[in-house]
Amino acid sequence: MKALVTTEDSGFGLRMADVPEPEPRPGQALVEVRAVAVNRGELSMMAMLPPGSQLGWDIAGTVLRPAADGSGPAAGTRVTGLADGAGWSELAAADTARLTPVPDDLDWTAATAIPVVGLTALYALRHAGLLLGRTVLVTGAGGGVGRMAVQLAAASGARVVAWVGSAERAKGLRELGAAAVSTYDAEETGPVDVLVDSVGGQVLNRAYRLVVPGGKVIVYGNTTRSELNLPVDWGHARPGVQLRYVHLFHELPAHPVTRDLGFLVQRVADGLLDPQVATVAPWTDAEPALRALAQRQVNGKVVLTI
Amino acid sequence: MKALVTTEDSGFGLRMADVPEPEPRPGQALVEVRAVAVNRGELSMMAMLPPGSQLGWDIAGTVLRPAADGSGPAAGTRVTGLADGAGWSELAAADTARLTPVPDDLDWTAATAIPVVGLTALYALRHAGLLLGRTVLVTGAGGGVGRMAVQLAAASGARVVAWVGSAERAKGLRELGAAAVSTYDAEETGPVDVLVDSVGGQVLNRAYRLVVPGGKVIVYGNTTRSELNLPVDWGHARPGVQLRYVHLFHELPAHPVTRDLGFLVQRVADGLLDPQVATVAPWTDAEPALRALAQRQVNGKVVLTI
């Protein structure tokens, strides 16, 4: 079967290859993949893995062979979820605990754009507690997780302030529920109860200064690859403040993933959550879309159709 | 009645003055103070308050008049606890929810040395969860809260590593339960599950690098008055890591203080917790002891007798 694998030969680091079919473990279903979504985390991994490595978490497709242990969806079920790291492939193995059914009226491109960004945003916000009546500042709000976090925080009753790196990145954020959109302007923002950051560096430093005593800072990325730097009174001026680094694959074992992902999928199917698919390309011509994603020029998700 | 008040005239910023007796609110007892303990937080406040201001949290003494609302200990009860900020005085008002009885066989100097440092250490460690089988690194372990944190973490089943600024500051820490004592030497320390810091700056940076994924960092001070600076991989290399700033007066409303303080007092009375009273001086001659405390030359508590 065909799969995208890392290579040192081509321009962007991926090539199509013939690879052996995956051998699912007892708790894994074998999925015939129809579409995958690309995350910045995978771009980072591409650079680190040896040539010939497979990649890919987000998949959507049809169950070809259900799990041997009897768990999860039956053969023929349309599903989306997290493959076990080799999803950019015609066939992928996935833990049934990380799959959820997809309604017939939801297309593959929307379905595959949900798992990584939706669950990351959902689990990040869960650490903030009840958001009703709170102000939530989302930095890097123009990206995939950022756009999910804006929508999910707004749906939780929060006033959401979205910070983006440029006016271009702000497109559509008000429609997604942001009460205010700003290019990292602290003066416009005012005090915030919850800060959700993925930028790091000076943006995090500036945003942090707005956090109130007892506030919560949830970080899920560091796109500027900066040291963490906060002002001298970072704690003393904010007794009880909490800072937490959330990583999706560390969170998963603590949550009912099938149910949570099912909630997100249904919300998308109902038109209440927009997965913000920005670019769809055939997987045979992925390079331009991946390049744009690496350069943070994509306002949402890159999806590859198989 | 007499009280210590701030002044611009004298060398260290305090003088004895005649002040009006406090007027307790309905939930406050009036305490005849026999001894007080001095905290570094009060030294900081001295510099900021206008001349003539009273100070003081830790008190031990006898209830002269119980609270008007009927709460708390009866007249004549020996107590220790937190005065409402004017404890360095012959008479002090204190919320009964922040007082606890003192056994007859526990002297005033030991009793008054417990509340601020004992409750700060206890509430800091509570945020770490179960410590049995965990490694806890305490920085600034030579100070008042540090010495409490070492003892309480060891009593919770943790392996405690104590970091101190100098060999002189290390005195007695092994006897208090530290499995290892080091002058900020990361190589000797190895991975830690919980970091309790009050030093900040480069010490916190160095200690942080030892924290494992999912580890907890609890900060209750910043004696170096430094910006918070952590390495680039502060989060990515430690998914789930949590950082929290704990301030005693922010914590108090969330805890049963009378009961918690009673536990600490009983533990001291039973010889299981040492309040580390390092210097006792009459309040009429407080200056040398306060100077030594400000210069971090005191391995434990400064107590003033009234």
Coordinates of C-alpha atoms in Angstrom, one line a residue:
Chain A
M1 CA 0.0 0.0 0.0
K2 CA 1.0 3.6 -0.5
A3 CA 2.1 6.0 2.3
L4 CA 3.9 9.3 2.7
V5 CA 7.3 8.8 4.2
T6 CA 10.1 11.1 5.2
T7 CA 13.0 11.5 2.8
E8 CA 16.2 13.5 2.5
D9 CA 15.9 13.6 -1.3
S10 CA 12.9 15.7 -2.1
G11 CA 12.4 19.4 -1.5
F12 CA 10.1 19.4 1.5
G13 CA 11.0 16.0 3.1
L14 CA 8.2 13.7 2.1
R15 CA 7.8 11.2 -0.7
M16 CA 5.2 8.5 -1.7
A17 CA 6.4 5.0 -1.0
D18 CA 5.2 1.4 -1.0
V19 CA 5.1 0.2 2.6
P20 CA 3.8 -3.0 4.3
E21 CA 0.2 -2.9 5.6
P22 CA 0.0 -2.0 9.3
E23 CA -0.6 -4.9 11.7
P24 CA -3.2 -3.6 14.2
R25 CA -2.9 -4.6 17.9
P26 CA -5.9 -6.2 19.5
G27 CA -7.4 -2.9 20.5
Q28 CA -6.9 -1.3 17.2
A29 CA -9.1 -1.0 14.1
L30 CA -7.8 -1.0 10.6
V31 CA -9.1 2.1 8.8
E32 CA -9.2 2.8 5.1
V33 CA -8.1 6.4 5.1
R34 CA -9.9 9.0 3.0
A35 CA -8.4 12.2 4.3
V36 CA -5.8 13.3 6.8
A37 CA -5.1 16.7 8.5
V38 CA -1.6 18.0 9.0
N39 CA -0.4 19.6 12.3
R40 CA 2.6 21.7 13.0
G41 CA 3.8 19.0 15.4
E42 CA 4.1 16.6 12.5
L43 CA 6.2 19.1 10.6
S44 CA 8.5 19.3 13.6
M45 CA 8.7 15.5 13.7
M46 CA 9.5 15.3 9.9
A47 CA 12.8 17.1 10.6
M48 CA 13.7 14.7 13.3
L49 CA 12.7 11.2 12.0
P50 CA 15.1 9.1 9.9
P51 CA 14.3 8.8 6.2
G52 CA 11.5 6.3 5.4
S53 CA 9.5 7.0 8.5
Q54 CA 5.7 7.2 8.4
L55 CA 3.8 10.0 10.0
G56 CA 0.3 11.2 10.8
W57 CA -2.3 11.5 13.6
D58 CA -5.5 12.9 12.2
I59 CA -7.4 10.5 10.0
A60 CA -10.9 10.1 8.6
G61 CA -12.1 7.0 6.7
T62 CA -14.0 3.8 6.9
V63 CA -13.3 0.9 9.2
L64 CA -12.0 -2.0 7.0
R65 CA -11.4 -4.4 9.9
P66 CA -12.7 -3.9 13.4
A67 CA -10.5 -4.4 16.5
A68 CA -9.7 -8.0 17.3
D69 CA -10.7 -7.5 21.0
G70 CA -14.3 -6.6 19.9
S71 CA -14.0 -2.9 21.0
G72 CA -15.0 0.1 18.8
P73 CA -16.8 0.5 15.6
A74 CA -17.9 -2.3 13.2
A75 CA -16.5 -2.8 9.7
G76 CA -17.9 -0.1 7.3
T77 CA -18.4 2.6 10.0
R78 CA -17.3 6.0 8.9
V79 CA -14.9 7.3 11.6
T80 CA -12.4 10.0 12.5
G81 CA -9.7 10.0 15.2
L82 CA -6.1 9.6 16.0
A83 CA -4.0 7.0 14.1
D84 CA -1.0 5.6 16.0
G85 CA 1.5 7.9 14.2
A86 CA 1.3 6.4 10.7
G87 CA -1.9 7.9 9.4
W88 CA -0.7 9.4 6.1
S89 CA -1.3 6.2 4.5
E90 CA -4.0 4.2 2.5
L91 CA -4.5 2.0 5.6
A92 CA -3.9 3.0 9.2
A93 CA -4.2 1.3 12.6
A94 CA -5.9 3.3 15.3
D95 CA -6.8 2.6 18.9
T96 CA -10.6 2.2 19.1
A97 CA -10.5 4.4 22.2
R98 CA -9.3 7.2 20.0
L99 CA -11.9 6.8 17.2
T100 CA -15.4 8.1 17.0
P101 CA -18.2 7.6 14.4
V102 CA -18.8 10.3 11.8
P103 CA -22.4 11.2 10.6
D104 CA -23.1 10.5 7.0
D105 CA -23.6 14.1 6.2
L106 CA -20.2 15.2 7.4
D107 CA -17.5 15.1 4.7
W108 CA -14.1 13.6 5.1
T109 CA -12.2 16.9 5.0
A110 CA -14.2 18.4 7.9
A111 CA -14.1 15.2 9.9
T112 CA -10.3 14.7 9.7
A113 CA -9.7 18.3 10.7
I114 CA -11.2 17.8 14.1
P115 CA -9.2 15.4 16.4
V116 CA -5.8 17.0 17.1
V117 CA -6.9 20.6 17.2
G118 CA -10.3 20.1 18.7
L119 CA -9.1 17.8 21.5
T120 CA -6.1 20.0 22.2
A121 CA -8.3 23.0 22.6
L122 CA -10.9 21.2 24.6
Y123 CA -8.5 19.6 27.1
A124 CA -6.5 22.9 27.4
L125 CA -9.8 24.7 28.3
R126 CA -10.9 22.0 30.7
H127 CA -7.9 22.9 32.9
A128 CA -9.3 26.4 33.2
G129 CA -12.5 25.2 34.9
L130 CA -15.9 26.9 34.4
L131 CA -15.5 29.7 31.8
L132 CA -19.0 31.3 32.1
G133 CA -18.5 35.0 32.7
R134 CA -14.7 34.8 32.4
T135 CA -12.4 36.6 30.0
V136 CA -10.2 34.2 28.0
L137 CA -7.3 35.5 26.0
V138 CA -6.2 33.2 23.2
T139 CA -2.8 34.0 21.6
G140 CA -1.9 32.6 18.2
A141 CA -5.6 32.6 17.6
G142 CA -5.2 32.4 13.9
G143 CA -3.9 28.9 13.9
G144 CA -5.7 25.5 14.0
V145 CA -5.9 25.0 17.7
G146 CA -6.4 28.8 18.3
R147 CA -9.5 28.8 16.1
M148 CA -10.9 25.8 18.0
A149 CA -10.1 27.4 21.4
V150 CA -11.8 30.7 20.4
Q151 CA -15.0 28.8 19.4
L152 CA -15.0 26.4 22.4
A153 CA -14.3 29.2 24.9
A154 CA -17.1 31.3 23.5
A155 CA -19.4 28.3 23.5
S156 CA -18.5 28.0 27.2
G157 CA -19.8 31.5 28.0
A158 CA -16.5 33.3 28.1
R159 CA -15.7 36.6 26.6
V160 CA -12.9 35.7 24.2
V161 CA -10.1 38.0 23.2
A162 CA -8.1 36.7 20.2
W163 CA -4.5 37.8 19.7
V164 CA -3.0 37.2 16.2
G165 CA 0.3 38.1 14.7
S166 CA -1.1 40.1 11.8
A167 CA -4.4 41.4 10.5
E168 CA -4.3 38.7 7.8
R169 CA -4.4 36.0 10.5
A170 CA -7.4 37.6 12.1
K171 CA -9.8 36.7 9.3
G172 CA -13.0 35.2 10.5
L173 CA -12.2 35.2 14.2
R174 CA -15.1 37.5 15.2
E175 CA -17.5 35.2 13.3
L176 CA -16.1 32.3 15.4
G177 CA -17.0 34.1 18.6
A178 CA -14.1 36.4 19.5
A179 CA -15.5 39.6 21.2
A180 CA -12.2 41.4 20.4
V181 CA -9.4 40.7 18.0
S182 CA -6.0 42.3 18.4
T183 CA -2.5 42.1 17.1
Y184 CA -0.9 41.6 20.5
D185 CA -2.1 44.9 21.9
A186 CA -2.2 44.6 25.7
E187 CA -3.8 48.0 26.3
E188 CA -6.9 47.1 24.4
T189 CA -7.3 43.8 26.2
G190 CA -7.7 44.5 29.9
P191 CA -7.5 41.9 32.7
V192 CA -8.0 38.3 31.8
D193 CA -8.9 35.3 33.9
V194 CA -7.5 32.6 31.6
L195 CA -4.7 32.9 29.1
V196 CA -4.3 30.2 26.4
D197 CA -0.9 30.6 24.8
S198 CA 1.0 28.8 22.1
V199 CA 3.3 31.6 21.0
G200 CA 5.7 31.9 23.9
G201 CA 8.4 34.5 24.2
Q202 CA 7.5 38.2 24.3
V203 CA 3.9 37.5 23.3
L204 CA 3.4 35.3 26.3
N205 CA 5.2 37.8 28.5
R206 CA 2.9 40.6 27.4
A207 CA -0.2 38.6 27.7
Y208 CA 0.8 37.3 31.1
R209 CA 0.9 40.8 32.5
L210 CA -2.9 40.9 32.0
V211 CA -3.6 37.8 34.1
V212 CA -5.4 38.4 37.3
P213 CA -4.6 37.0 40.8
G214 CA -5.7 33.3 40.8
G215 CA -5.7 33.3 37.0
K216 CA -4.9 30.3 34.9
V217 CA -2.3 30.2 32.2
I218 CA -2.5 27.2 29.9
V219 CA 0.3 26.8 27.3
Y220 CA 0.1 24.1 24.6
G221 CA 3.0 25.3 22.3
N222 CA 5.9 27.6 21.9
T223 CA 6.0 28.5 18.2
T224 CA 8.7 31.2 18.8
R225 CA 10.8 28.5 20.5
S226 CA 11.6 31.0 23.3
E227 CA 12.7 30.7 26.9
L228 CA 9.8 31.3 29.3
N229 CA 10.2 34.9 30.6
L230 CA 7.8 36.5 33.0
P231 CA 8.1 39.7 35.0
V232 CA 9.5 39.9 38.5
D233 CA 6.1 40.2 40.1
W234 CA 4.8 37.2 38.1
G235 CA 3.7 35.5 41.3
H236 CA 3.6 38.1 44.0
A237 CA 1.2 40.3 42.1
R238 CA -1.0 37.2 41.2
P239 CA -1.3 35.0 44.3
G240 CA -2.7 31.6 43.3
V241 CA -1.8 32.0 39.7
Q242 CA -1.3 28.7 37.9
L243 CA 0.7 27.9 34.8
R244 CA 0.3 24.5 33.0
Y245 CA 1.8 23.0 29.9
V246 CA -0.7 20.8 28.1
H247 CA 0.3 18.3 25.5
L248 CA -2.4 16.3 23.8
F249 CA -0.8 12.9 23.9
H250 CA -0.1 13.4 27.7
E251 CA -3.8 14.3 28.2
L252 CA -5.4 11.5 26.2
P253 CA -5.2 8.8 28.9
A254 CA -7.0 11.0 31.4
H255 CA -10.1 11.6 29.2
P256 CA -13.0 9.7 27.5
V257 CA -11.6 10.5 24.1
T258 CA -14.2 8.7 22.0
R259 CA -17.0 10.6 23.7
D260 CA -15.2 13.9 23.7
L261 CA -14.3 13.6 20.0
G262 CA -17.9 12.5 19.3
F263 CA -19.1 15.7 21.0
L264 CA -16.8 17.8 18.7
V265 CA -17.8 15.9 15.6
Q266 CA -21.5 16.2 16.3
R267 CA -21.0 20.0 16.9
V268 CA -19.4 20.3 13.6
A269 CA -22.1 18.3 11.9
D270 CA -24.7 20.6 13.6
G271 CA -23.0 23.7 12.2
L272 CA -22.0 24.9 15.7
L273 CA -18.3 24.4 15.4
D274 CA -16.2 25.2 12.3
P275 CA -13.1 23.1 11.8
Q276 CA -11.7 25.9 9.7
V277 CA -10.4 23.8 6.8
A278 CA -8.3 26.4 4.9
T279 CA -6.6 24.2 2.3
V280 CA -7.5 20.9 0.7
A281 CA -4.9 19.2 -1.5
P282 CA -4.5 15.7 -2.9
W283 CA -1.8 13.8 -0.9
T284 CA 0.1 13.4 -4.1
D285 CA 0.7 17.1 -4.2
A286 CA 1.1 18.1 -0.5
E287 CA 4.2 20.2 -0.7
P288 CA 2.8 23.7 -1.3
A289 CA 0.2 23.3 1.5
L290 CA 2.8 22.0 3.9
R291 CA 5.2 24.8 3.1
A292 CA 2.4 27.4 3.7
L293 CA 1.6 25.7 7.1
A294 CA 5.2 25.8 8.1
Q295 CA 5.4 29.5 7.4
R296 CA 2.1 30.1 9.4
Q297 CA 0.3 31.4 6.3
V298 CA -2.7 29.0 6.8
N299 CA -5.6 30.4 8.7
G300 CA -6.8 27.0 9.9
K301 CA -6.2 23.4 8.8
V302 CA -4.4 21.8 5.9
V303 CA -6.2 18.6 4.8
L304 CA -4.8 16.0 2.3
T305 CA -7.2 13.8 0.5
I306 CA -6.1 10.2 -0.1
Chain B
M1 CA -0.7 50.2 75.2
K2 CA 2.7 49.8 73.6
A3 CA 3.4 48.6 70.0
L4 CA 6.2 48.6 67.5
V5 CA 5.5 51.0 64.7
T6 CA 7.3 52.0 61.6
T7 CA 9.4 55.1 61.6
E8 CA 11.8 57.0 59.4
D9 CA 13.9 58.2 62.4
S10 CA 15.6 55.1 63.8
G11 CA 18.2 52.9 62.2
F12 CA 16.1 49.9 61.2
G13 CA 12.7 51.5 60.7
L14 CA 10.9 50.5 64.0
R15 CA 10.2 52.3 67.3
M16 CA 8.1 51.6 70.4
A17 CA 5.0 53.8 70.5
D18 CA 1.9 54.3 72.6
V19 CA -1.1 53.4 70.4
P20 CA -4.8 53.0 71.0
E21 CA -6.0 49.5 72.0
P22 CA -7.4 47.5 69.0
E23 CA -11.2 47.3 68.6
P24 CA -11.9 43.7 67.6
R25 CA -14.6 43.0 65.1
P26 CA -17.4 40.5 66.1
G27 CA -15.4 37.5 64.9
Q28 CA -12.1 38.5 66.5
A29 CA -10.7 37.7 69.9
L30 CA -8.5 40.2 71.8
V31 CA -5.2 38.5 72.6
E32 CA -2.6 39.6 75.3
V33 CA 0.5 39.0 73.2
R34 CA 3.5 37.2 74.8
A35 CA 5.7 36.6 71.8
V36 CA 5.7 37.3 68.1
A37 CA 7.7 35.9 65.2
V38 CA 9.1 38.0 62.4
N39 CA 8.8 37.1 58.7
R40 CA 10.6 38.4 55.7
G41 CA 7.3 39.6 54.3
E42 CA 6.9 42.0 57.2
L43 CA 10.4 43.3 56.6
S44 CA 9.3 44.1 53.0
M45 CA 6.2 45.8 54.3
M46 CA 8.1 47.9 56.7
A47 CA 9.8 49.7 53.8
M48 CA 6.5 50.4 52.1
L49 CA 4.2 51.5 55.0
P50 CA 3.9 55.1 56.1
P51 CA 5.6 56.1 59.5
G52 CA 3.5 55.1 62.5
S53 CA 2.1 51.9 60.9
Q54 CA 1.7 48.8 63.0
L55 CA 2.8 45.4 61.7
G56 CA 2.8 41.7 62.6
W57 CA 1.0 38.4 61.8
D58 CA 2.5 35.7 64.1
I59 CA 1.4 36.0 67.7
A60 CA 1.2 33.8 70.7
G61 CA -0.5 34.8 74.0
T62 CA -3.6 34.6 76.1
V63 CA -7.2 35.4 75.1
L64 CA -8.1 38.5 77.1
R65 CA -11.6 38.9 75.6
P66 CA -13.2 36.3 73.4
A67 CA -15.0 37.2 70.2
A68 CA -18.3 39.0 70.5
D69 CA -20.0 36.5 68.1
G70 CA -19.2 33.6 70.5
S71 CA -16.7 31.9 68.1
G72 CA -13.3 30.7 69.1
P73 CA -11.5 30.2 72.4
A74 CA -12.6 31.4 75.8
A75 CA -10.9 34.1 77.9
G76 CA -7.7 32.8 79.4
T77 CA -7.0 30.3 76.6
R78 CA -3.4 30.1 75.5
V79 CA -3.4 30.6 71.7
T80 CA -1.3 31.1 68.7
G81 CA -2.3 32.3 65.2
L82 CA -2.4 35.2 62.8
A83 CA -3.2 38.7 64.0
D84 CA -4.8 41.0 61.6
G85 CA -1.6 42.8 60.7
A86 CA -0.9 44.6 64.0
G87 CA 0.5 41.8 66.1
W88 CA 3.7 43.4 67.3
S89 CA 1.8 44.9 70.2
E90 CA 0.8 44.3 73.8
L91 CA -2.8 43.6 72.6
A92 CA -3.8 42.3 69.3
A93 CA -7.1 41.5 67.5
A94 CA -7.2 38.2 65.6
D95 CA -9.9 36.4 63.7
T96 CA -10.9 33.3 65.7
A97 CA -10.8 31.3 62.5
R98 CA -7.1 32.0 62.4
L99 CA -6.3 31.1 66.1
T100 CA -5.7 27.7 67.7
P101 CA -5.2 26.7 71.3
V102 CA -1.7 25.9 72.5
P103 CA -0.9 23.1 75.0
D104 CA 0.3 24.2 78.4
D105 CA 3.7 22.5 77.9
L106 CA 4.5 24.4 74.7
D107 CA 6.3 27.7 75.4
W108 CA 5.4 31.0 73.7
T109 CA 8.5 31.3 71.6
A110 CA 7.9 27.9 69.9
A111 CA 4.1 28.5 69.5
T112 CA 4.5 31.9 67.8
A113 CA 7.1 30.6 65.4
I114 CA 4.5 28.2 63.8
P115 CA 1.7 30.0 62.0
V116 CA 3.1 31.8 59.0
V117 CA 5.9 29.5 58.1
G118 CA 4.0 26.3 59.0
L119 CA 0.8 27.1 57.2
T120 CA 2.8 28.4 54.1
A121 CA 4.7 25.2 53.9
L122 CA 1.7 23.0 54.5
Y123 CA -0.5 24.8 51.9
A124 CA 2.3 24.9 49.4
L125 CA 2.8 21.1 49.7
R126 CA -1.0 20.4 49.6
H127 CA -1.0 21.6 46.0
A128 CA 1.5 18.9 45.2
G129 CA -0.8 16.0 46.1
L130 CA 0.3 12.8 47.7
L131 CA 4.1 12.9 48.4
L132 CA 4.6 9.3 49.4
G133 CA 7.4 7.9 47.2
R134 CA 8.0 11.2 45.5
T135 CA 11.2 13.3 45.4
V136 CA 10.7 16.9 46.6
L137 CA 13.3 19.5 46.0
V138 CA 13.1 22.5 48.4
T139 CA 15.2 25.5 47.5
G140 CA 16.0 28.2 50.0
A141 CA 15.7 25.3 52.5
G142 CA 17.7 27.2 55.2
G143 CA 15.0 29.7 55.9
G144 CA 11.9 29.6 58.0
V145 CA 9.4 28.2 55.5
G146 CA 12.1 26.1 53.9
R147 CA 12.8 24.3 57.2
M148 CA 9.1 23.7 57.7
A149 CA 8.7 22.4 54.1
V150 CA 11.6 19.9 54.5
Q151 CA 10.1 18.5 57.7
L152 CA 6.5 18.3 56.4
A153 CA 7.5 16.8 53.0
A154 CA 9.6 14.2 54.8
A155 CA 6.8 13.4 57.2
S156 CA 4.6 12.9 54.1
G157 CA 6.8 10.1 52.8
A158 CA 8.8 12.0 50.3
R159 CA 12.5 11.9 49.7
V160 CA 13.5 15.5 50.3
V161 CA 16.5 17.2 48.7
A162 CA 17.3 20.5 50.3
W163 CA 19.1 23.3 48.4
V164 CA 20.7 26.0 50.4
G165 CA 22.8 29.1 49.4
S166 CA 25.8 28.1 51.6
A167 CA 27.1 25.4 53.8
E168 CA 26.3 27.6 56.8
R169 CA 22.6 27.6 55.8
A170 CA 22.6 23.8 55.7
K171 CA 22.9 23.3 59.4
G172 CA 20.5 20.9 60.9
L173 CA 18.7 20.1 57.6
R174 CA 19.6 16.4 57.6
E175 CA 18.3 16.1 61.1
L176 CA 15.0 17.6 60.0
G177 CA 14.6 14.9 57.4
A178 CA 16.5 16.0 54.2
A179 CA 17.9 12.9 52.5
A180 CA 20.4 15.2 50.6
V181 CA 21.6 18.7 51.1
S182 CA 23.3 20.6 48.4
T183 CA 24.4 24.1 47.6
Y184 CA 22.3 24.3 44.4
D185 CA 24.1 21.4 42.7
A186 CA 21.8 20.0 40.0
E187 CA 24.1 17.1 39.1
E188 CA 23.9 15.6 42.6
T189 CA 20.1 16.0 42.7
G190 CA 18.6 13.9 39.9
P191 CA 15.0 14.1 38.7
V192 CA 12.4 15.6 41.0
D193 CA 8.6 15.2 41.1
V194 CA 7.9 18.4 43.1
L195 CA 9.9 21.6 43.3
V196 CA 9.2 24.0 46.1
D197 CA 11.0 27.3 45.4
S198 CA 11.3 30.7 47.1
V199 CA 14.6 31.8 45.6
G200 CA 13.6 32.5 41.9
G201 CA 16.1 33.6 39.2
Q202 CA 18.9 31.2 38.3
V203 CA 18.3 28.9 41.2
L204 CA 14.7 28.3 40.1
N205 CA 15.9 27.9 36.5
R206 CA 18.5 25.3 37.5
A207 CA 16.1 23.4 39.8
Y208 CA 13.3 23.5 37.1
R209 CA 15.5 21.5 34.7
L210 CA 15.3 18.6 37.1
V211 CA 11.4 18.5 37.1
V212 CA 9.9 15.5 35.4
P213 CA 7.0 15.4 33.0
G214 CA 3.8 16.1 34.9
G215 CA 5.8 17.5 37.8
K216 CA 4.6 20.3 40.0
V217 CA 6.4 23.5 40.7
I218 CA 5.2 25.4 43.7
V219 CA 6.6 28.9 44.3
Y220 CA 5.9 30.9 47.4
G221 CA 8.6 33.6 47.1
N222 CA 11.2 35.3 45.0
T223 CA 14.0 36.3 47.3
T224 CA 16.3 37.2 44.5
R225 CA 13.5 39.5 43.0
S226 CA 14.2 38.0 39.6
E227 CA 12.2 37.7 36.4
L228 CA 10.9 34.1 35.9
N229 CA 13.2 32.5 33.3
L230 CA 12.9 28.9 32.2
P231 CA 14.5 27.0 29.4
V232 CA 13.0 26.8 25.9
D233 CA 11.8 23.2 26.4
W234 CA 10.2 24.1 29.8
G235 CA 6.8 22.8 28.7
H236 CA 7.5 20.5 25.7
A237 CA 9.9 18.4 27.6
R238 CA 7.5 18.2 30.6
P239 CA 4.0 17.7 29.3
G240 CA 1.5 18.3 32.1
V241 CA 3.9 20.3 34.2
Q242 CA 2.3 22.8 36.5
L243 CA 3.6 25.9 38.1
R244 CA 1.7 27.7 40.9
Y245 CA 2.4 30.7 43.0
V246 CA 1.2 30.2 46.5
H247 CA 0.6 33.2 48.9
L248 CA -0.5 32.4 52.4
F249 CA -3.1 35.1 52.7
H250 CA -4.6 34.0 49.4
E251 CA -4.7 30.4 50.6
L252 CA -6.2 30.9 54.0
P253 CA -9.9 31.3 53.0
A254 CA -9.7 27.9 51.2
H255 CA -8.5 25.9 54.3
P256 CA -9.7 25.0 57.8
V257 CA -7.0 27.2 59.4
T258 CA -7.8 26.5 63.1
R259 CA -7.6 22.8 62.5
D260 CA -4.5 22.9 60.3
L261 CA -2.7 25.2 62.7
G262 CA -3.8 22.9 65.6
F263 CA -2.2 19.9 63.8
L264 CA 1.1 21.8 63.4
V265 CA 1.0 23.0 67.0
Q266 CA 0.3 19.5 68.4
R267 CA 3.1 18.1 66.2
V268 CA 5.5 20.7 67.7
A269 CA 4.3 19.9 71.2
D270 CA 4.9 16.2 70.5
G271 CA 8.4 16.8 69.3
L272 CA 7.7 15.7 65.7
L273 CA 8.1 19.2 64.2
D274 CA 10.8 21.7 65.1
P275 CA 9.8 25.3 64.5
Q276 CA 13.5 26.1 64.3
V277 CA 13.5 29.2 66.6
A278 CA 17.0 30.5 65.9
T279 CA 17.0 33.9 67.7
V280 CA 14.9 35.1 70.6
A281 CA 15.2 38.8 71.6
P282 CA 13.1 41.1 73.7
W283 CA 10.9 43.3 71.5
T284 CA 12.6 46.4 73.1
D285 CA 15.8 45.3 71.4
A286 CA 14.7 43.8 68.1
E287 CA 17.0 45.6 65.7
P288 CA 20.0 43.2 65.6
A289 CA 17.8 40.2 65.0
L290 CA 15.8 41.9 62.3
R291 CA 19.0 43.0 60.5
A292 CA 20.3 39.4 60.6
L293 CA 17.0 38.2 59.2
A294 CA 17.0 40.7 56.4
Q295 CA 20.5 39.6 55.4
R296 CA 19.4 35.9 55.4
Q297 CA 21.8 35.0 58.2
V298 CA 19.2 33.4 60.4
N299 CA 18.7 29.6 60.0
G300 CA 15.1 29.6 61.1
K301 CA 12.8 32.0 63.0
V302 CA 13.4 35.3 64.8
V303 CA 11.1 35.5 67.8
L304 CA 10.5 38.7 69.9
T305 CA 9.2 38.4 73.4
I306 CA 6.8 41.0 74.7

